[in-house]
Short mmCIF file of C-alpha atoms in Angstrom, two decimals:
data_model
loop_
_atom_site.label_atom_id
_atom_site.label_comp_id
_atom_site.label_asym_id
_atom_site.label_seq_id
_atom_site.Cartn_x
_atom_site.Cartn_y
_atom_site.Cartn_z
CA MET G 33 4.22 17.69 0.96
CA SER G 34 6.68 16.04 3.40
CA PHE G 35 8.80 13.03 2.54
CA TRP G 36 6.88 10.74 4.91
CA ILE G 37 3.53 11.79 3.46
CA ILE G 38 4.84 10.81 0.00
CA ASN G 39 5.90 7.44 1.41
CA LEU G 40 2.56 6.82 3.11
CA VAL G 41 0.64 7.77 -0.04
CA THR G 42 2.92 5.46 -2.05
CA ALA G 43 2.22 2.56 0.33
CA LEU G 44 -1.52 3.28 0.38
CA LEU G 45 -1.77 3.40 -3.42
CA SER G 46 0.21 0.18 -3.70
CA PHE G 47 -2.12 -1.45 -1.16
CA VAL G 48 -5.20 -0.35 -3.11
CA ILE G 49 -3.82 -1.40 -6.50
CA ALA G 50 -2.77 -4.83 -5.20
CA GLY G 51 -6.03 -5.40 -3.33
CA VAL G 52 -8.31 -4.24 -6.15
CA SER G 53 -6.35 -6.09 -8.85
CA GLY G 54 -7.22 -9.34 -7.09
CA ILE G 55 -10.89 -8.74 -7.92
CA PHE G 56 -9.98 -9.24 -11.58
CA LEU G 57 -6.90 -11.49 -11.35
CA VAL G 58 -8.29 -14.27 -9.15
CA PRO G 59 -11.35 -15.02 -11.35
CA PHE G 60 -9.12 -14.80 -14.42
CA LEU G 61 -6.69 -17.36 -12.98
CA HIS G 62 -9.66 -19.61 -12.16
CA LYS G 63 -10.96 -19.22 -15.71
CA ILE G 64 -7.68 -20.25 -17.35
CA LYS G 65 -7.26 -23.02 -14.75
CA PHE G 66 -3.95 -21.77 -13.36
CA GLY G 67 -4.36 -23.74 -10.13
CA GLN G 68 -1.44 -24.74 -7.89
CA PRO G 69 -0.57 -28.47 -7.95
CA ILE G 70 0.05 -29.64 -4.38
CA LYS G 71 2.75 -32.20 -3.57
CA THR G 72 1.71 -33.63 -0.19
CA VAL G 73 4.89 -35.74 -0.02
CA ASP G 74 6.79 -32.55 0.87
CA GLY G 75 4.06 -30.97 3.02
CA PRO G 76 1.27 -31.81 5.46
CA LYS G 77 -1.35 -34.16 4.04
CA TRP G 78 -4.16 -31.71 4.79
CA HIS G 79 -2.67 -29.26 2.29
CA ALA G 80 -4.19 -31.48 -0.41
CA LYS G 81 -7.46 -29.52 0.02
CA LYS G 82 -5.63 -26.48 -1.38
CA GLN G 83 -5.20 -28.26 -4.71
CA GLY G 84 -6.30 -26.02 -7.56
CA THR G 85 -6.08 -22.71 -5.65
CA PRO G 86 -5.03 -20.09 -8.23
CA THR G 87 -1.31 -19.34 -8.30
CA MET G 88 0.78 -16.47 -9.73
CA GLY G 89 -1.08 -14.04 -7.47
CA GLY G 90 2.27 -12.36 -6.91
CA PHE G 91 1.43 -10.22 -9.93
CA MET G 92 -0.80 -8.21 -7.58
CA PHE G 93 2.07 -6.76 -5.57
CA ILE G 94 4.58 -6.83 -8.43
CA ILE G 95 2.45 -4.52 -10.56
CA SER G 96 1.50 -2.27 -7.64
CA THR G 97 5.09 -2.01 -6.41
CA VAL G 98 6.62 -1.14 -9.78
CA ILE G 99 4.00 1.53 -10.56
CA THR G 100 3.93 3.24 -7.17
CA ALA G 101 7.67 3.01 -6.41
CA ILE G 102 8.62 4.80 -9.63
CA ALA G 103 5.78 7.33 -9.30
CA GLY G 104 6.67 7.98 -5.66
CA TYR G 105 10.32 8.54 -6.53
CA TRP G 106 9.61 11.17 -9.18
CA ILE G 107 7.17 12.97 -6.88
CA TYR G 108 9.91 12.93 -4.24
CA ARG G 109 12.44 14.43 -6.66
CA TRP G 110 9.97 17.08 -7.77
CA LYS G 111 9.09 18.11 -4.23
CA VAL G 112 12.65 18.06 -2.92
CA GLY G 113 13.93 19.96 -5.94
CA ILE G 114 17.01 17.85 -6.70
CA ASP G 115 19.43 19.32 -9.25
CA THR G 116 18.67 17.35 -12.42
CA THR G 117 21.75 18.71 -14.20
CA ASP G 118 23.97 16.70 -11.86
CA LYS G 119 24.36 13.23 -13.34
CA LYS G 120 25.24 11.76 -9.95
CA SER G 121 21.88 12.91 -8.60
CA PHE G 122 20.37 10.11 -10.68
CA TYR G 123 22.55 7.40 -9.05
CA PRO G 124 20.03 6.71 -6.23
CA PHE G 125 17.32 6.30 -8.86
CA TYR G 126 19.51 3.89 -10.84
CA LEU G 127 20.02 1.85 -7.66
CA MET G 128 16.29 1.76 -6.94
CA LEU G 129 15.50 0.96 -10.56
CA GLY G 130 18.19 -1.73 -10.51
CA CYS G 131 16.53 -3.27 -7.46
CA ILE G 132 13.11 -3.17 -9.15
CA LEU G 133 14.46 -4.77 -12.35
CA PHE G 134 16.42 -7.34 -10.34
CA SER G 135 13.27 -8.29 -8.44
CA ALA G 136 11.24 -8.37 -11.67
CA ALA G 137 13.86 -10.60 -13.31
CA PHE G 138 13.58 -13.10 -10.46
CA GLY G 139 9.81 -12.79 -10.73
CA ILE G 140 10.14 -13.84 -14.38
CA ILE G 141 12.13 -16.90 -13.30
CA GLY G 142 9.31 -17.70 -10.88
CA PHE G 143 6.69 -17.15 -13.58
CA ILE G 144 8.44 -19.59 -15.92
CA ASP G 145 8.55 -22.10 -13.07
CA ASP G 146 4.87 -21.57 -12.20
CA TYR G 147 3.75 -21.77 -15.82
CA THR G 148 5.69 -25.00 -16.31
CA LYS G 149 4.06 -26.53 -13.23
CA VAL G 150 0.57 -25.53 -14.35
CA ALA G 151 1.15 -26.75 -17.91
CA ARG G 152 2.39 -30.14 -16.68
CA LYS G 153 -0.21 -30.31 -13.88
CA LYS G 154 2.61 -31.36 -11.54
CA ASN G 155 4.48 -29.57 -8.75
CA ASP G 156 7.72 -29.74 -10.74
CA GLY G 157 8.77 -26.72 -12.78
CA LEU G 158 12.28 -25.68 -13.70
CA THR G 159 15.09 -27.94 -12.54
CA PRO G 160 17.24 -26.61 -9.66
CA TRP G 161 20.19 -26.06 -12.01
CA GLN G 162 18.06 -24.18 -14.51
CA LYS G 163 16.88 -21.87 -11.73
CA ILE G 164 20.38 -21.31 -10.38
CA ALA G 165 21.78 -20.56 -13.84
CA LEU G 166 19.15 -17.87 -14.44
CA GLN G 167 19.53 -16.51 -10.92
CA LEU G 168 23.30 -16.19 -11.33
CA LEU G 169 22.86 -14.40 -14.65
CA PHE G 170 20.56 -11.73 -13.22
CA SER G 171 22.54 -11.49 -9.97
CA VAL G 172 25.74 -10.62 -11.82
CA GLY G 173 23.88 -7.80 -13.57
CA PHE G 174 22.51 -6.46 -10.28
CA LEU G 175 25.91 -6.53 -8.57
CA ALA G 176 27.30 -4.60 -11.52
CA VAL G 177 24.66 -1.90 -10.93
CA ILE G 178 25.64 -1.70 -7.24
CA HIS G 179 29.32 -1.48 -8.18
CA PHE G 180 28.89 1.34 -10.68
CA PHE G 181 26.16 3.38 -8.97
CA GLY G 182 26.64 2.45 -5.30
CA ASP G 183 29.58 3.04 -2.99
CA GLY G 184 31.79 0.40 -4.61
CA GLU G 185 32.66 -0.90 -1.13
CA THR G 186 33.91 -4.49 -1.04
CA ARG G 187 34.22 -5.04 2.71
CA ILE G 188 31.88 -7.14 4.82
CA ASP G 189 30.22 -4.79 7.31
CA LEU G 190 28.99 -6.45 10.51
CA GLY G 191 28.88 -3.18 12.41
CA PHE G 192 31.26 -4.24 15.19
CA TRP G 193 33.71 -5.63 12.62
CA LYS G 194 34.60 -4.86 9.03
CA SER G 195 36.62 -7.16 6.84
CA PRO G 196 39.53 -5.99 4.72
CA SER G 197 38.59 -5.06 1.16
CA LEU G 198 37.80 -8.33 -0.61
CA GLU G 199 37.75 -6.92 -4.17
CA ILE G 200 36.34 -9.48 -6.63
CA PHE G 201 35.87 -12.10 -3.88
CA TYR G 202 33.27 -9.85 -2.26
CA TYR G 203 31.04 -10.13 -5.33
CA ILE G 204 31.54 -13.89 -5.51
CA LEU G 205 30.46 -14.14 -1.88
CA MET G 206 27.47 -11.89 -2.52
CA LEU G 207 26.39 -14.16 -5.38
CA ALA G 208 26.19 -16.99 -2.86
CA VAL G 209 24.22 -14.73 -0.48
CA ILE G 210 21.75 -13.85 -3.24
CA ILE G 211 21.19 -17.46 -4.27
CA TYR G 212 20.74 -18.62 -0.66
CA LEU G 213 18.48 -15.82 0.49
CA THR G 214 16.21 -15.57 -2.55
CA ASN G 215 15.55 -19.30 -2.40
CA ALA G 216 15.09 -19.07 1.37
CA VAL G 217 12.27 -16.56 0.82
CA ASN G 218 10.81 -18.97 -1.72
CA LEU G 219 10.83 -21.75 0.91
CA THR G 220 9.03 -19.48 3.38
CA ASP G 221 5.98 -19.42 1.09
CA GLY G 222 4.45 -22.64 2.43
CA VAL G 223 1.63 -21.43 4.70
CA ASP G 224 -1.19 -19.06 3.78
CA GLY G 225 -0.10 -15.47 4.40
CA LEU G 226 3.34 -16.32 5.81
CA CYS G 227 5.73 -15.00 3.17
CA GLY G 228 3.67 -11.87 2.52
CA SER G 229 3.40 -11.05 6.23
CA VAL G 230 7.08 -11.60 7.03
CA THR G 231 8.11 -9.54 3.99
CA PHE G 232 5.69 -6.75 4.95
CA VAL G 233 7.49 -6.51 8.30
CA ALA G 234 10.92 -6.69 6.64
CA MET G 235 10.07 -3.82 4.29
CA LEU G 236 8.86 -1.62 7.15
CA ILE G 237 12.13 -2.27 8.99
CA PHE G 238 14.15 -1.55 5.85
CA THR G 239 12.23 1.71 5.40
CA VAL G 240 13.40 2.93 8.81
CA CYS G 241 16.96 1.76 8.08
CA CYS G 242 17.04 3.50 4.69
CA THR G 243 16.00 6.72 6.42
CA ILE G 244 18.72 6.36 9.06
CA LEU G 245 21.34 5.76 6.35
CA LYS G 246 19.99 8.71 4.31
CA LYS G 247 18.98 6.54 1.37
CA ASP G 248 15.56 8.16 1.17
CA GLU G 249 14.98 7.20 -2.47
CA MET G 250 15.03 3.48 -1.60
CA THR G 251 12.14 4.00 0.81
CA CYS G 252 9.89 4.62 -2.20
CA PHE G 253 10.51 0.98 -3.12
CA THR G 254 10.33 -0.49 0.38
CA MET G 255 7.08 1.31 1.23
CA ALA G 256 5.55 0.45 -2.14
CA LEU G 257 6.33 -3.23 -1.59
CA ALA G 258 5.07 -3.11 2.01
CA GLY G 259 1.76 -1.72 0.76
CA GLY G 260 1.65 -4.26 -2.06
CA CYS G 261 2.21 -7.18 0.33
CA LEU G 262 -0.58 -5.91 2.58
CA GLY G 263 -2.97 -5.64 -0.36
CA PHE G 264 -2.07 -9.16 -1.48
CA LEU G 265 -2.71 -10.53 2.00
CA LEU G 266 -6.40 -9.66 1.54
CA TRP G 267 -6.42 -12.61 -0.86
CA ASN G 268 -3.74 -14.80 0.70
CA LEU G 269 -4.55 -15.07 4.41
CA ASN G 270 -5.99 -18.42 5.47
CA PRO G 271 -8.00 -19.74 3.76
CA ALA G 272 -6.09 -18.40 0.77
CA LYS G 273 -8.10 -17.49 -2.30
CA CYS G 274 -4.87 -17.15 -4.25
CA PHE G 275 -1.19 -18.09 -3.87
CA MET G 276 1.67 -15.78 -4.83
CA GLY G 277 3.45 -18.70 -6.52
CA ASP G 278 7.14 -18.67 -7.37
CA THR G 279 6.29 -15.57 -9.43
CA GLY G 280 5.72 -13.66 -6.21
CA SER G 281 8.13 -15.37 -3.81
CA MET G 282 11.11 -15.02 -6.16
CA PHE G 283 10.27 -11.33 -6.63
CA LEU G 284 10.14 -10.87 -2.86
CA GLY G 285 13.37 -12.80 -2.35
CA ALA G 286 15.23 -10.58 -4.78
CA ALA G 287 13.66 -7.46 -3.26
CA VAL G 288 14.73 -8.33 0.29
CA THR G 289 18.24 -9.29 -0.80
CA GLY G 290 18.56 -6.33 -3.16
CA VAL G 291 17.66 -3.71 -0.56
CA GLY G 292 19.97 -5.35 1.97
CA LEU G 293 22.95 -5.33 -0.39
CA ILE G 294 22.34 -1.74 -1.50
CA LEU G 295 22.39 -0.63 2.14
CA HIS G 296 25.67 -2.56 2.55
CA LYS G 297 24.99 -3.42 6.19
CA HIS G 298 25.40 -7.16 6.33
CA LEU G 299 24.57 -7.63 10.02
CA LEU G 300 21.36 -5.70 9.41
CA LEU G 301 20.50 -7.96 6.46
CA ILE G 302 21.05 -11.06 8.61
CA LEU G 303 18.77 -9.76 11.38
CA VAL G 304 16.00 -8.52 9.07
CA ALA G 305 16.08 -11.71 7.00
CA LEU G 306 16.54 -14.11 9.92
CA VAL G 307 13.15 -15.80 9.44
CA TYR G 308 14.03 -16.69 5.84
CA ILE G 309 17.56 -17.74 6.80
CA LEU G 310 16.29 -20.14 9.46
CA GLU G 311 13.65 -21.57 7.10
CA ALA G 312 16.32 -22.58 4.59
CA LEU G 313 18.75 -23.64 7.30
CA SER G 314 16.17 -26.04 8.76
CA VAL G 315 15.94 -27.78 5.38
CA MET G 316 19.73 -28.06 5.10
CA ILE G 317 20.03 -29.46 8.64
CA GLN G 318 17.22 -31.95 8.05
CA VAL G 319 18.59 -33.24 4.75
CA THR G 320 22.17 -33.47 6.06
CA TYR G 321 21.16 -35.29 9.24
CA PHE G 322 18.86 -37.65 7.32
CA LYS G 323 21.64 -38.63 4.90
CA TYR G 324 24.18 -38.98 7.72
CA THR G 325 21.97 -41.25 9.84
CA LYS G 326 20.94 -43.30 6.83
CA LYS G 327 24.57 -43.96 6.04
CA LYS G 328 25.50 -44.69 9.66
CA TYR G 329 22.43 -46.58 10.91
CA GLY G 330 20.86 -47.81 7.69
CA GLU G 331 17.80 -45.64 8.15
CA GLY G 332 17.31 -41.91 7.84
CA ARG G 333 16.35 -39.99 10.97
CA ARG G 334 14.91 -36.51 11.30
CA ILE G 335 15.45 -33.63 13.70
CA PHE G 336 12.27 -31.79 12.73
CA LYS G 337 8.86 -33.31 12.06
CA MET G 338 8.92 -31.66 8.64
CA THR G 339 10.80 -28.86 6.92
CA PRO G 340 10.88 -25.97 6.15
CA ILE G 341 10.46 -25.28 9.85
CA HIS G 342 7.00 -23.70 9.53
CA HIS G 343 5.76 -27.19 8.64
CA HIS G 344 7.34 -28.51 11.86
CA PHE G 345 5.17 -26.08 13.84
CA GLU G 346 2.18 -26.95 11.68
CA MET G 347 2.70 -30.67 12.42
CA SER G 348 3.01 -29.75 16.10
CA GLY G 349 -0.52 -28.34 16.14
CA PHE G 350 0.03 -24.67 15.34
CA SER G 351 -2.71 -23.15 13.18
CA GLU G 352 -1.64 -21.30 10.05
CA TYR G 353 -2.72 -18.02 11.64
CA LYS G 354 -0.60 -18.73 14.72
CA ILE G 355 2.44 -19.51 12.57
CA VAL G 356 2.00 -16.30 10.55
CA ILE G 357 1.65 -14.17 13.69
CA SER G 358 4.55 -15.88 15.51
CA PHE G 359 6.96 -15.70 12.59
CA SER G 360 6.02 -12.08 11.83
CA LEU G 361 6.58 -11.08 15.47
CA PHE G 362 9.89 -12.93 15.45
CA GLY G 363 10.88 -11.01 12.32
CA MET G 364 9.77 -7.73 13.88
CA ILE G 365 11.75 -8.31 17.09
CA PHE G 366 14.98 -9.05 15.24
CA GLY G 367 14.27 -6.28 12.76
CA VAL G 368 13.98 -3.78 15.62
CA LEU G 369 17.21 -5.23 17.01
CA GLY G 370 18.72 -4.51 13.60
CA ILE G 371 17.58 -0.88 13.82
CA ILE G 372 19.08 -0.59 17.32
CA THR G 373 22.43 -2.04 16.22
CA LEU G 374 22.42 0.25 13.20
CA LEU G 375 21.90 3.31 15.40
CA ALA G 376 24.51 2.13 17.90
CA LEU G 377 27.20 1.04 15.46
CA ASN G 378 26.66 3.30 12.45
#
C-alpha cells in the first residue's frame, strides 16, 4: 500500500465519518436547543433568519480528524517499517500528536465559548481576555513541543531571507502569530461554508508542502482534516443546516497555525493563510480608521461597508456561494504560489 493511498483512504474515511456523524449530531443539537444566537449589529440584517441554527457542528470534523489522523499514522508506520527501537523515530508522531492536541485544546476554548452563548441565549461568550489567557496557555505548551521534538530553529524563514537566531524572542513572536491567526480563522467563519472551504484548500496545499519537505507523517493530519472539512460542508453549505461554532473555528485556527509552525516556513504560512490574515486585517483597519475619524471629525467613518471583509462583499451583492468560491480560489492561487516559492527557494 503506497503512502498516497494511505493518505487518500485517511481523507475518505474522515469525510465519511464527518458527513455521517451529522445525521445524528444535527438532530441532537436541535433537540437540546443548541441554536446559534445571531447578533445582527455586527453582521448583515438578513442573517437574522439563521437564528437558532444548531452550532458546535465542528465536532463532526474534530472527531473524524482525530480518529483518522492517528489511525493513518500508525498504518503508515507499519507499512513503511520504521525502526521502533529508535526513540527519535517517534518525534514526527509527537509533533503530529502535539498539533492534534493543540487544535483540540483550542476547540475546547471554542466549546466553552459556544456553550456560554447558548446558555445565556446571547451572542456573547467568553470575554476577549479570557480567550487570550487560555490561548496563551495552550500556545506555550505547543511551542514547547515544537522546541523539544522539532528542529529547534529560532530564525524567521521567508525563503529569500532568514533572520539571525532570535532565541527566546522567536517564541514570543510566534505566540503573537498564533493569537492573531487562530482568531483570524475564527473571524472567517461568518458565511455558510466559507471557513470550511478555505481550510479544506489550505490543508490540501499543506499536504503537498509537507511532502516536499519530507514531513510525511504530518500529511496524515492535513489529509484527515481536509476530508473532515469536506464532510462537514455537506451540512454547512448555504443554507447551512449546522454551524461549526467557535468549537470548530478555533480548532481549525490552531490546526492551520500549528502545521505552518511545524513546517517552519513562514512565507509559506503567510501565503497559505492569506485569506484569514486579510479577514482579520480588514477588521483592524476598519476599527482604527473609525476611531481616528471620530476623533478628528466628530463622527466615525468606514472604509468597508462591513467587516470582516466577507461581509463587505455580501453587502455589495455577492451571494454566499459566490463569496465561498471566490475566497477559496483566492486561497488556492496563493497556496499554489506558496508551493512554487517553496520549490524555488527550499
